[in-house]
Every structure is written in C-alpha cells, then in structure tokens.
PDB file of C-alpha atoms in Angstrom:
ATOM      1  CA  UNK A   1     137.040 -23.588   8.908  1.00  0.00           C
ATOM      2  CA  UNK A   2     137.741 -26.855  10.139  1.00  0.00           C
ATOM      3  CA  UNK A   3     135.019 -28.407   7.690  1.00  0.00           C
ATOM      4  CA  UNK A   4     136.574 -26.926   4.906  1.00  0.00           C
ATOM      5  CA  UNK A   5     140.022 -28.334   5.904  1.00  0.00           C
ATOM      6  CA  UNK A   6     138.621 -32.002   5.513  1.00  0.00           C
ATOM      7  CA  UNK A   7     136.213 -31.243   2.992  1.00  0.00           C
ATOM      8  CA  UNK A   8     139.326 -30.286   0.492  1.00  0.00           C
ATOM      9  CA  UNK A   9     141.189 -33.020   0.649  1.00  0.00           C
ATOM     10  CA  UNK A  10     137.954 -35.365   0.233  1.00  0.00           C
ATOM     11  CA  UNK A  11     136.939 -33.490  -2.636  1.00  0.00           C
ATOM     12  CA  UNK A  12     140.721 -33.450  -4.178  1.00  0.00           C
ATOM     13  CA  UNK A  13     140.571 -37.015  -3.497  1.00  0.00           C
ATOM     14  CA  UNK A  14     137.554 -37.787  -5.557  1.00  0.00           C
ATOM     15  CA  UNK A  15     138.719 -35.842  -8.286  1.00  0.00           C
ATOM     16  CA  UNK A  16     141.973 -37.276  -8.790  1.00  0.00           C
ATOM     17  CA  UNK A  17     140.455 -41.012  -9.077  1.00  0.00           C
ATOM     18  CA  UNK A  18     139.989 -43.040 -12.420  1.00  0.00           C
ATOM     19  CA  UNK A  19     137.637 -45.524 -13.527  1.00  0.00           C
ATOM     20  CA  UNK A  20     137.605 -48.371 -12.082  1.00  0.00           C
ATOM     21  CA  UNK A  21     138.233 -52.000 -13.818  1.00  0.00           C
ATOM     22  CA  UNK A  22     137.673 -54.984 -12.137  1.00  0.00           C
ATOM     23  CA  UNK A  23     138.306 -57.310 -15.506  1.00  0.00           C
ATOM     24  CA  UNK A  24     141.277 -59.647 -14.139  1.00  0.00           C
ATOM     25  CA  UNK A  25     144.353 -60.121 -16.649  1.00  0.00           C
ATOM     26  CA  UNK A  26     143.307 -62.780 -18.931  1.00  0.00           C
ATOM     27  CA  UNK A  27     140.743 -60.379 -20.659  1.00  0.00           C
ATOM     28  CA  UNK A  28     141.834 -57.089 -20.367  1.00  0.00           C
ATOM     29  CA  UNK A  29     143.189 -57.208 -23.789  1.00  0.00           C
ATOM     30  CA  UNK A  30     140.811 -59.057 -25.538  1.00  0.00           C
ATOM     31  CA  UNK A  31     137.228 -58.314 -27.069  1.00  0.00           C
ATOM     32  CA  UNK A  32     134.168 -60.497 -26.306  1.00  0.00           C
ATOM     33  CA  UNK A  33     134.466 -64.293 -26.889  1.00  0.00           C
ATOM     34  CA  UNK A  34     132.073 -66.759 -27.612  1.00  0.00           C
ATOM     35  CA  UNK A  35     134.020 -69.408 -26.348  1.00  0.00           C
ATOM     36  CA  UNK A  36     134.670 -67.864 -23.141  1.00  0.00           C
ATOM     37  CA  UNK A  37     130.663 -67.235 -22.704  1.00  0.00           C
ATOM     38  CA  UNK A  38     129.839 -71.104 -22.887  1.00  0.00           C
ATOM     39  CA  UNK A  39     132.434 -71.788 -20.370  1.00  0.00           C
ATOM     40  CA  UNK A  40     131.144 -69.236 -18.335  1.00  0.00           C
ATOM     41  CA  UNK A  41     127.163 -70.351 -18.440  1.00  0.00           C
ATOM     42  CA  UNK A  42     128.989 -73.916 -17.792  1.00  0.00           C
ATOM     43  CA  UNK A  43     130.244 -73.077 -14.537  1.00  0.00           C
ATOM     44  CA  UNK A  44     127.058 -70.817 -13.847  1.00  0.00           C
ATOM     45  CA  UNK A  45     124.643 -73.829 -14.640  1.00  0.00           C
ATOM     46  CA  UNK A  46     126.569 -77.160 -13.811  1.00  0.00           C
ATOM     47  CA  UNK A  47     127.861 -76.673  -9.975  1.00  0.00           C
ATOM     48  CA  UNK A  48     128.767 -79.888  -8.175  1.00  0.00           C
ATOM     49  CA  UNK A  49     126.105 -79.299  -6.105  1.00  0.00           C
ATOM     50  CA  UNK A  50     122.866 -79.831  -8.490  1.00  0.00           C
ATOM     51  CA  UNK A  51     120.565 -77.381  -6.329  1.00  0.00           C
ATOM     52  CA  UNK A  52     123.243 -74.297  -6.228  1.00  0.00           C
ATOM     53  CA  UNK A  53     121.834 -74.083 -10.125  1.00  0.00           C
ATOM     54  CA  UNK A  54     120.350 -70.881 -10.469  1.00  0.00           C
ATOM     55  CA  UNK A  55     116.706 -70.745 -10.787  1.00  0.00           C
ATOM     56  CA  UNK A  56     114.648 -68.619 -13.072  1.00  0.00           C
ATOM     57  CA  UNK A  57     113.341 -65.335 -11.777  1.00  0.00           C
ATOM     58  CA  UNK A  58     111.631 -64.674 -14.872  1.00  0.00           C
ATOM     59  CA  UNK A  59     109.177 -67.724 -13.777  1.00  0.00           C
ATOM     60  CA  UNK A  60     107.723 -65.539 -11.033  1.00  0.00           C
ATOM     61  CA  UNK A  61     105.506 -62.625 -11.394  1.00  0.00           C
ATOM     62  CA  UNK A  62     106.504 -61.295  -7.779  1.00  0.00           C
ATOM     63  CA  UNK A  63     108.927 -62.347  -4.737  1.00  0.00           C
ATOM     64  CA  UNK A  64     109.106 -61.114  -1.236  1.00  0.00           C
ATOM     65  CA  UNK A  65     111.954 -61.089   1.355  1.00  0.00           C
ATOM     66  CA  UNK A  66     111.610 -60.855   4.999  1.00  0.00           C
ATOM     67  CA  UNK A  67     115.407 -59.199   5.610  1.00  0.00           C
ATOM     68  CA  UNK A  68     117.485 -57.290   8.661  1.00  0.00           C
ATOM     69  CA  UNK A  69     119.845 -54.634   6.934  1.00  0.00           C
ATOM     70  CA  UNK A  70     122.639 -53.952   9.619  1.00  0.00           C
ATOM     71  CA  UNK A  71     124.601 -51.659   9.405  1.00  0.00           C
ATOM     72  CA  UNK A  72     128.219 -50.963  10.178  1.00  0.00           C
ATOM     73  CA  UNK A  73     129.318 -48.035   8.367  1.00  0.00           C
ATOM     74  CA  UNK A  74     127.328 -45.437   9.788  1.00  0.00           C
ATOM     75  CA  UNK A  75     128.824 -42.699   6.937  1.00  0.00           C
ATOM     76  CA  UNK A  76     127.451 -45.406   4.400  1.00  0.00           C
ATOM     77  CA  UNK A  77     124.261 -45.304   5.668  1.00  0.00           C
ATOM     78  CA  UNK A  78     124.216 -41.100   6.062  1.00  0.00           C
ATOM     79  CA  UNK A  79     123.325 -41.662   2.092  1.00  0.00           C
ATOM     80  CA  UNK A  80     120.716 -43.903   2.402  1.00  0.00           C
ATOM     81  CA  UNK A  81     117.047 -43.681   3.537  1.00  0.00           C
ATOM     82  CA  UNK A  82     117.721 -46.053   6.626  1.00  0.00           C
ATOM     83  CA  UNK A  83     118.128 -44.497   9.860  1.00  0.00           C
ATOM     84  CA  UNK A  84     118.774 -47.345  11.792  1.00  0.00           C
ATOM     85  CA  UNK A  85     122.280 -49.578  12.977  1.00  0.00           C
ATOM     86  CA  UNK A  86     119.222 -52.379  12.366  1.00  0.00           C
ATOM     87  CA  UNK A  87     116.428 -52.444  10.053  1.00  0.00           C
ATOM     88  CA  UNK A  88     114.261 -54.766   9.854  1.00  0.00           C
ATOM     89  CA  UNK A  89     112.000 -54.907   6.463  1.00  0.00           C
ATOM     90  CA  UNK A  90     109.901 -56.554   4.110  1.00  0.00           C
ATOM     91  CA  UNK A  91     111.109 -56.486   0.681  1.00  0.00           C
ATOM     92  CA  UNK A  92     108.504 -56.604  -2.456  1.00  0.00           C
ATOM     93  CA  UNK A  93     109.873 -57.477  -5.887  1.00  0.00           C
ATOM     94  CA  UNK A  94     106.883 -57.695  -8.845  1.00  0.00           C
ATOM     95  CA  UNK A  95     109.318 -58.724 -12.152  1.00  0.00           C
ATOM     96  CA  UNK A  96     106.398 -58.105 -14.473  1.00  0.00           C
ATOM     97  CA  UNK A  97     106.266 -54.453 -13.405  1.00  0.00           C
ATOM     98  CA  UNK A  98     109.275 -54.052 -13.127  1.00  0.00           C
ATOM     99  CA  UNK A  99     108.432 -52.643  -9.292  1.00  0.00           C
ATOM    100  CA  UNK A 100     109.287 -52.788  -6.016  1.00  0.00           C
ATOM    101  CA  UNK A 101     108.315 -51.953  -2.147  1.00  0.00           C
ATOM    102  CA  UNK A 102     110.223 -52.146   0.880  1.00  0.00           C
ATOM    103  CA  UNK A 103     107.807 -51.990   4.174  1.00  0.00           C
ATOM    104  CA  UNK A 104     109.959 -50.609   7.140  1.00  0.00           C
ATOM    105  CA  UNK A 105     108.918 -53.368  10.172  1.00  0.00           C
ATOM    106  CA  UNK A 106     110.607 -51.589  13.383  1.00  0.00           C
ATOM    107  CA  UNK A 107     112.421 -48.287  14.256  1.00  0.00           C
ATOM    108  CA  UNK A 108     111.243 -44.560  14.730  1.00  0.00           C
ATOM    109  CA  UNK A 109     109.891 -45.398  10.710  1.00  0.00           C
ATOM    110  CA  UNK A 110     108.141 -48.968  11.271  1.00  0.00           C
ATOM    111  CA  UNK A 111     104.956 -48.915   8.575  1.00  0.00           C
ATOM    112  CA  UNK A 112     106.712 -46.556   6.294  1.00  0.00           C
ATOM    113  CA  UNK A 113     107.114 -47.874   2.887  1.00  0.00           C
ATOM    114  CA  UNK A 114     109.688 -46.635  -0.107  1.00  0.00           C
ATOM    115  CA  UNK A 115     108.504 -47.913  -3.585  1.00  0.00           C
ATOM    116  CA  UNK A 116     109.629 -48.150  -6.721  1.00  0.00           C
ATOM    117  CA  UNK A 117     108.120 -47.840 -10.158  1.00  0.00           C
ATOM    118  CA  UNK A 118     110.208 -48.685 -12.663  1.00  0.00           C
ATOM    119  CA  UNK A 119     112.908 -45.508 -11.839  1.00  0.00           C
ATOM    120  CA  UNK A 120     110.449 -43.333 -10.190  1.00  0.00           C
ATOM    121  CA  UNK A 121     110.912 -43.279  -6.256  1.00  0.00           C
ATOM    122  CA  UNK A 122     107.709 -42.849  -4.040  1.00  0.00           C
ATOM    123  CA  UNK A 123     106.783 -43.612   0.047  1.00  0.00           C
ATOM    124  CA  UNK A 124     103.307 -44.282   1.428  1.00  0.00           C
ATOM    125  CA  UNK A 125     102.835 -43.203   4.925  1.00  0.00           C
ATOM    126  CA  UNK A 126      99.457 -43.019   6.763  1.00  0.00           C
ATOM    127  CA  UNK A 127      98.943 -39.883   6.706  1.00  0.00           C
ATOM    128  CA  UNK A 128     100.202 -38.696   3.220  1.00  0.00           C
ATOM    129  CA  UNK A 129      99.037 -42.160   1.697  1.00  0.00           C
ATOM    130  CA  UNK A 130     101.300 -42.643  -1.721  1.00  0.00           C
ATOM    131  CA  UNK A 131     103.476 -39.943  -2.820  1.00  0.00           C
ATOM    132  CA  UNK A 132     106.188 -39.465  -5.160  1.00  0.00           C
ATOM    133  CA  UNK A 133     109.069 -38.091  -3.854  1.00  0.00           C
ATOM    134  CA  UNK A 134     111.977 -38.068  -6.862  1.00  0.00           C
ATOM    135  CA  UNK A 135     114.052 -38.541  -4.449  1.00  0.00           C
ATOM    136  CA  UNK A 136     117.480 -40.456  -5.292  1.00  0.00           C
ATOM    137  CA  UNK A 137     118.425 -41.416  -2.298  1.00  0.00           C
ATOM    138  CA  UNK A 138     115.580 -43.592  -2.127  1.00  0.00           C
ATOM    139  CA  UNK A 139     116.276 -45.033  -5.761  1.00  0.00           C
ATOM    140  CA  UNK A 140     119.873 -46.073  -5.351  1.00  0.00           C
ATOM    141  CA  UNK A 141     119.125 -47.959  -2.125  1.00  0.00           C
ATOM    142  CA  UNK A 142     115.878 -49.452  -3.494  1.00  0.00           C
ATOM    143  CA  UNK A 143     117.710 -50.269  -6.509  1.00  0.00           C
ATOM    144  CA  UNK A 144     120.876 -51.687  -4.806  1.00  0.00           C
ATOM    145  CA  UNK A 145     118.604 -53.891  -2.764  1.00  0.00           C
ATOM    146  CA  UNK A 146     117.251 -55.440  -5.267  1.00  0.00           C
ATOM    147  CA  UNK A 147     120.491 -55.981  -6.998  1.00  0.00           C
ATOM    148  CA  UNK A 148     122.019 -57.766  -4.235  1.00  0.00           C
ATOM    149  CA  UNK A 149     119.118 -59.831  -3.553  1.00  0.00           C
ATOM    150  CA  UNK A 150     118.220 -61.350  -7.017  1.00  0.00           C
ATOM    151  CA  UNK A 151     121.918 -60.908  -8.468  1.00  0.00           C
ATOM    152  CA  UNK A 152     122.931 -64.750  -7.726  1.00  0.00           C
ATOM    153  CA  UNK A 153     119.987 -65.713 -10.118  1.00  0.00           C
ATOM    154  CA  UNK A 154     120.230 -63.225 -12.719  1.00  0.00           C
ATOM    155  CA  UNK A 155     123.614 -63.992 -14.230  1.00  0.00           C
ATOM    156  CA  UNK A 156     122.909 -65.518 -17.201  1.00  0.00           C
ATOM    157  CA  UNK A 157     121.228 -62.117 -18.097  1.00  0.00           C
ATOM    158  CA  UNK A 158     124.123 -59.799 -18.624  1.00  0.00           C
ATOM    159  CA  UNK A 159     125.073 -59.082 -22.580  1.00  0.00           C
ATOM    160  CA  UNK A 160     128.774 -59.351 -21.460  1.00  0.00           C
ATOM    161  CA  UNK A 161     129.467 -63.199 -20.221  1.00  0.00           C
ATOM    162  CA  UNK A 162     133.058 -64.550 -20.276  1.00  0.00           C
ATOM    163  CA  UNK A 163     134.890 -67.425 -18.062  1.00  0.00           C
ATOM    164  CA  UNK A 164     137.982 -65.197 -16.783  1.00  0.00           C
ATOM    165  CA  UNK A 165     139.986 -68.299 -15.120  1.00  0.00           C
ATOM    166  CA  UNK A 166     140.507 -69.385 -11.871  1.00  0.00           C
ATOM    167  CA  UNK A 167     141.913 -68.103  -8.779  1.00  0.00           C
ATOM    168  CA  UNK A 168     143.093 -68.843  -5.236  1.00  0.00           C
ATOM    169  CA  UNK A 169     141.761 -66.935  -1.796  1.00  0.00           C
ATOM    170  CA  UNK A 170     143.699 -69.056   1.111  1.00  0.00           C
ATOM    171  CA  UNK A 171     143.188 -72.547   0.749  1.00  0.00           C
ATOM    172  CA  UNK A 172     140.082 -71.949  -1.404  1.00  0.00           C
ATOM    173  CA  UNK A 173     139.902 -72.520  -4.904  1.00  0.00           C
ATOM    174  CA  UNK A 174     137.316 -70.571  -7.370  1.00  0.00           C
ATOM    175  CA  UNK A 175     136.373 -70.433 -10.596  1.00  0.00           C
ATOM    176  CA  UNK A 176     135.745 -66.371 -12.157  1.00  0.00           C
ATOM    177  CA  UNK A 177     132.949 -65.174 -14.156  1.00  0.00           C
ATOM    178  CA  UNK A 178     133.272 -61.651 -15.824  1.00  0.00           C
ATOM    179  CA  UNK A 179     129.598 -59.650 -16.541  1.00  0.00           C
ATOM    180  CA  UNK A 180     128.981 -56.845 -17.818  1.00  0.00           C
ATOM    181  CA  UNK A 181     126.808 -55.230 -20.753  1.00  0.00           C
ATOM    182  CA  UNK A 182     127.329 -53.128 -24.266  1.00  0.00           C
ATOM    183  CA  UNK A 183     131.403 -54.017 -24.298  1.00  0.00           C
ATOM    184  CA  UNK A 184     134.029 -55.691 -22.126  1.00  0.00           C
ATOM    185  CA  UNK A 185     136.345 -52.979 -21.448  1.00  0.00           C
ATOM    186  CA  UNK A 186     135.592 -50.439 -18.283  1.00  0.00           C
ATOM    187  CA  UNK A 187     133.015 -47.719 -19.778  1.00  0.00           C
ATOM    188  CA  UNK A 188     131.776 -44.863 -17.529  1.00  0.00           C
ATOM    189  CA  UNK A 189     128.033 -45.774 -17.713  1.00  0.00           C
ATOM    190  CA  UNK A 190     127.797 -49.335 -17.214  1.00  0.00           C
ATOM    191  CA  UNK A 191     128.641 -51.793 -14.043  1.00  0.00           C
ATOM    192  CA  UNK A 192     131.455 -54.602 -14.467  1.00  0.00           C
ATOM    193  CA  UNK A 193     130.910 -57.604 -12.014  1.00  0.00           C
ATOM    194  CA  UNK A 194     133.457 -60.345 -11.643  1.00  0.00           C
ATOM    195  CA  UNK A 195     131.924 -63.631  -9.988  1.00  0.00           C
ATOM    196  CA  UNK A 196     133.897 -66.089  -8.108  1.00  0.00           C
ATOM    197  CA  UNK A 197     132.385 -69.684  -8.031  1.00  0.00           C
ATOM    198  CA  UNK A 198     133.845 -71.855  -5.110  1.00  0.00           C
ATOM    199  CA  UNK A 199     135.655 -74.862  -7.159  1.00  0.00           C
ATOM    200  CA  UNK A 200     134.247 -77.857  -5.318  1.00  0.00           C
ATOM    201  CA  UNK A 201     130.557 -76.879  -5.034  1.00  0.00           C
ATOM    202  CA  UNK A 202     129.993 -74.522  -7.444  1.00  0.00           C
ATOM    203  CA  UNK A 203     128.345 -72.267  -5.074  1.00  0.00           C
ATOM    204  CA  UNK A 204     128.799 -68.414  -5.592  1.00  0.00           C
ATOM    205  CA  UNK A 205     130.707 -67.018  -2.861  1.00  0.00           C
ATOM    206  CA  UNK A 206     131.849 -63.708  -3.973  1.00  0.00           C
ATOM    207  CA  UNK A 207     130.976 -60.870  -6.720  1.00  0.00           C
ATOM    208  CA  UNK A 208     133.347 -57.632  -6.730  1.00  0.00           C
ATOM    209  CA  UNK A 209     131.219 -54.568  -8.276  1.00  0.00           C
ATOM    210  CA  UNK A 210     131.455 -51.320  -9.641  1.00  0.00           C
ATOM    211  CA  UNK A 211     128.967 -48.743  -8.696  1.00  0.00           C
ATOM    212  CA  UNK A 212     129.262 -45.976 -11.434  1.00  0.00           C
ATOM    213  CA  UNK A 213     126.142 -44.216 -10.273  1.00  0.00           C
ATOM    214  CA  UNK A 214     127.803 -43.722  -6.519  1.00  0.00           C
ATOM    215  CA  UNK A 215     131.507 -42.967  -8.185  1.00  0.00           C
ATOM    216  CA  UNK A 216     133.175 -44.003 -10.982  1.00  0.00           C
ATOM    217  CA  UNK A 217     136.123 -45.181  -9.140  1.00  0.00           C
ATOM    218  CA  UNK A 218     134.658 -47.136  -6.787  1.00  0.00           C
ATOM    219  CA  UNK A 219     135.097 -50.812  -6.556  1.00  0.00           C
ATOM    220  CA  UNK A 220     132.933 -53.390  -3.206  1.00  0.00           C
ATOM    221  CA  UNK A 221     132.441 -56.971  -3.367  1.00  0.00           C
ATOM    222  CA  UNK A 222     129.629 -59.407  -2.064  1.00  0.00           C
ATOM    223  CA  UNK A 223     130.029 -62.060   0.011  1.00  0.00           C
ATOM    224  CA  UNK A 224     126.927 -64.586  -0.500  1.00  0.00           C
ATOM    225  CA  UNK A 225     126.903 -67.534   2.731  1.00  0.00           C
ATOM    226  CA  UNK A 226     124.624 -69.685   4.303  1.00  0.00           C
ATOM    227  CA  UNK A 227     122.938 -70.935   1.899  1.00  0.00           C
ATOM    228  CA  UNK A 228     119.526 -72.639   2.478  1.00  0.00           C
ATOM    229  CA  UNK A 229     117.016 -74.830   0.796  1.00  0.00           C
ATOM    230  CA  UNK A 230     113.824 -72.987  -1.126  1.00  0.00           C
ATOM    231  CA  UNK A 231     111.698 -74.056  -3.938  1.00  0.00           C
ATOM    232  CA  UNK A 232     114.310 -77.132  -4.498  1.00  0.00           C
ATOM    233  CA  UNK A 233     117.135 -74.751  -4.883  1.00  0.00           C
ATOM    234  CA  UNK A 234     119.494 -73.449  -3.051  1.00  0.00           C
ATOM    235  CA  UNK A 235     119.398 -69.718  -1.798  1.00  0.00           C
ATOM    236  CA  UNK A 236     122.047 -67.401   0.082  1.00  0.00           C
ATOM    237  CA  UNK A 237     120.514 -66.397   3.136  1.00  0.00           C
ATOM    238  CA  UNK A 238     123.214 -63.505   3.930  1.00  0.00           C
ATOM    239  CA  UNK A 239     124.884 -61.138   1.664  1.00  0.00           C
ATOM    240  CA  UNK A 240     127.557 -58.943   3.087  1.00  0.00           C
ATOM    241  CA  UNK A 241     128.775 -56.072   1.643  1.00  0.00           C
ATOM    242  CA  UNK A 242     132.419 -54.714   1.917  1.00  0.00           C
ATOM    243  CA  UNK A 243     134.640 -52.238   0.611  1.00  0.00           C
ATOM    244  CA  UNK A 244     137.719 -55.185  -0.124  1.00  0.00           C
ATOM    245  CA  UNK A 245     138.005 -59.195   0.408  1.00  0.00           C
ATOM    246  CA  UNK A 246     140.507 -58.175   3.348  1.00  0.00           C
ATOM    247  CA  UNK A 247     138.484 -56.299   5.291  1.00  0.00           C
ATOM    248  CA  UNK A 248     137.881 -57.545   8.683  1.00  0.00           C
ATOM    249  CA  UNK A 249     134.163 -55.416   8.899  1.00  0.00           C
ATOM    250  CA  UNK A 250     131.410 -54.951   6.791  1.00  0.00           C
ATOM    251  CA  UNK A 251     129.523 -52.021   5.124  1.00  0.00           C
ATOM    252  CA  UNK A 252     126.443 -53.331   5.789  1.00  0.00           C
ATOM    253  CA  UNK A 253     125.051 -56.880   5.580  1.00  0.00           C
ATOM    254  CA  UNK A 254     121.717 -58.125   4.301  1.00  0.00           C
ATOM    255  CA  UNK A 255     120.187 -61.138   6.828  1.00  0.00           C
ATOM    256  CA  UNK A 256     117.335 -62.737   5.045  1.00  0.00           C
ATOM    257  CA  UNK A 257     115.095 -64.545   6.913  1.00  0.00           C
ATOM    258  CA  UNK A 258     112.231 -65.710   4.919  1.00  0.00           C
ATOM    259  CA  UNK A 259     111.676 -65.627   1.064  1.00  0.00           C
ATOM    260  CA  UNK A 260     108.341 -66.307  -0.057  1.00  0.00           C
ATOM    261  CA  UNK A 261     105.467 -65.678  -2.578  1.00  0.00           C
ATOM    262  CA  UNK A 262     103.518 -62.627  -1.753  1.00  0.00           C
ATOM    263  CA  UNK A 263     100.153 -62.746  -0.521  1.00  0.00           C
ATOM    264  CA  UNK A 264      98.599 -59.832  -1.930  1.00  0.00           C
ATOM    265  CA  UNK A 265      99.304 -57.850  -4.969  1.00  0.00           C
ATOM    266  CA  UNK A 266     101.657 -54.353  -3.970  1.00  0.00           C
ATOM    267  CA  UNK A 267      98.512 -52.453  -5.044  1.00  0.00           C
ATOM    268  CA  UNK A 268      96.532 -53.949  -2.267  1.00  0.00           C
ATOM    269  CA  UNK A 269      99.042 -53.660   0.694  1.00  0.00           C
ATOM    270  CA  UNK A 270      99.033 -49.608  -0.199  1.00  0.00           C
ATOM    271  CA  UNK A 271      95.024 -49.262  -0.087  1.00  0.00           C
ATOM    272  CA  UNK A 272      95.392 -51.014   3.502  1.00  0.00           C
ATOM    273  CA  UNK A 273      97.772 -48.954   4.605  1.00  0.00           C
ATOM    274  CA  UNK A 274      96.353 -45.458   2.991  1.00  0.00           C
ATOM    275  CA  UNK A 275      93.027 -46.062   4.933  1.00  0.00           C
ATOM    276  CA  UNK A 276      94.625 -46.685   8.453  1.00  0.00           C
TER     277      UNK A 276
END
C-alpha cells in the first residue's frame, strides 16, 4: 500500500509534464537561419584560445578512454547497467563501425564488457563469451556515454546550427550555440542542445540537453572542465552531469584519465577474453 501511495503521485507527475524546449528567446519564433549558422560555426571554430578548436573525429577510425563514472544519484544509476558509487572503465569508440565497448576495470563486474553494434546491445563475459542481450538499459547508457564523451567535437555535425546570443552566469560571460536536427522548434523525437562558449577563451563550458528517449520533459546540462592538452588540442578531462546549473551535486560525473589510440582492433580484445 505504501508503494502505491508514492508510486501515484510519480506516475501523475510524469503524465502531467510537456515537452521540453531549451531554445532561449531570440529563436523561439523564428525558423532556421543561415546567418545565424555561420555565426555559430564562428564561435565553434575561432576560440581565443587556438587549441580549444574542435578537432575532427571523423579523422580517426577508433578512440579509447580510460574513465571513472561516479556516481551520486544512486536512483539515476538504478536505470543503468553500473552497479557501482565508482566505476572504473575502458571506453572503445570505432567511428567507422559505428561501434562501441566499454570494459568494466574494478567492482563485483571487473572484465565484463557491454558493446554496442550500431543499436544492438551485447556483453562478453568469460564464460558466456559474446552475447546479445537487447537489452535497453545497456543501449541508453552505452549510447549516452558516448554522447558525452565525443559531443564537444561533434558540433559542427548537427543539421540544426544557429548562434542564439549571449548570456551571463555570475561574473562569467558566454556566448550560446543552439543544435539540433530536422527543425528548430521542440519535436518529440529529436534532442535540442544549447551550448554555452565561455566569452574570453572560447572554451565550451556548458551544454543543457534534452533526453527524449528517457522523458520527453526532461531537461540536464553538462559541465565540461579541466581541460588538457592531446593530439595539439585541447580536451575536457571531466564532464559532469546535473539535473540544473544551480545544483550544488551532481548526477554522475565522467573523470577521464587517459584518451588514446587503441591498440588492438574491438574484435581482437573479445577473442582474448572469450578464451580465458
């Protein structure tokens, strides 16, 4: 009985709750403009600082991420594959296949890996060797992941690109950046992002998001700090994710510690690890 008294409410809640627009003001009454888009790519591609330029994901075949994902929401996390406050991981990213692995590296789980083949959602364990699961849970973090880690180089991809003025957070100044694909205004199957580009630099500090696939209402923003030298560029080495700029704690925050080029092809790390 007492579940059922908090599960109405929560369920009420949900209901009641529209679709969520994150376009500021300036554009929420006007269509796409081409004038807008080249004053967006210029603040994406001509920061202050020459090396917070984006570089181009599309010239490598694969990427891999040595991360700690910890956690601070633990009802967050119930959704997600990761049972631990503190997961430590590698993270495999092959662009041409459009693929992706995530080795588990401590925990009650450590050698477990969740993969990703284009949608379809598989682990490799030891004993079980690869299997797909078609399991969603798995997808939407795998998927999230990789959105959060390659998002601050992957801009310049979105359909939708539009400068959407400038704006003020304490004594900080930023420029915006409003993405999105197939039309501006809020649709129920496509993302909006709205990028915020700190003034002075040009680094990218903060992206609010939709999630449609989670809810339709819902609205989180990135924090991307710390940024570090790679390759000639540089690269955010934490992205923290919370449910509003205001918030005092986070969600969960992503702590890279290495990025590098893989070693081996993702086909080879799974024959190792089927034969142990």
């Amino acid at each position: 009985m007492r579940s059922l008294f908090y599960f109405i409410p929560f369920t009420l809640f949900f209901i009641s709750c529209s679709l969520a627009d994150i376009r500021p003001p300036v554009l929420s009454n006007a269509g796409f403009n081409a004038d807008l888009k080249q004053k967006g790519l210029l603040v994406i591609d001509n920061p202050n600082i020459k090396e917070l330029k984006p570089d181009e994901w599309k010239e490598y075949k694969q990427i891999q991420f040595i991360v700690k994902d910890v956690w601070h929401s633990n009802f967050v996390r119930f959704f997600t594959p990761i049972s631990e406050k503190e997961q430590r991981m590698r993270v495999y990213i092959d662009f041409e296949k459009d693929a992706m692995e995530v080795e588990l590296l401590g925990g009650e789980k450590r050698g477990l890996i969740y993969g990703l083949s284009k949608k379809e959602p598989y682990q490799i364990a030891s004993d079980t060797g690869k299997v797909f699961t078609g399991d969603d849970e798995v997808r939407i973090y795998l998927e999230s992941l990789r959105l959060y880690l390659t998002l601050p180089w992957r801009l310049k991809e979105f359909s939708i690109l539009m400068h959407a003025g400038s704006a003020q957070k304490g004594s900080t100044s930023y420029e915006m950046v409003y993405l999105t694909s197939v039309q501006p205004e809020a649709t129920p199957d496509t993302d909006q992002y709205l990028a915020y580009f700190e003034s002075e630099s040009g680094a990218l500090e903060w992206i609010e998001f939709t999630y449609r696939e989670l809810f339709s209402f819902y609205k989180g923003v990135l924090k991307y700090g710390f940024y570090e030298p790679w390759m000639g560029k540089q690269y955010p080495r934490r992205i923290t994710i919370l449910d509003r700029f205001e918030d005092q704690d986070f969600v969960h925050e992503l702590r890279i510690e290495r990025i590098e080029f893989p070693k081996k092809p993702m086909e080879e790390e799974d024959k190792v690890l089927e034969e142990e």
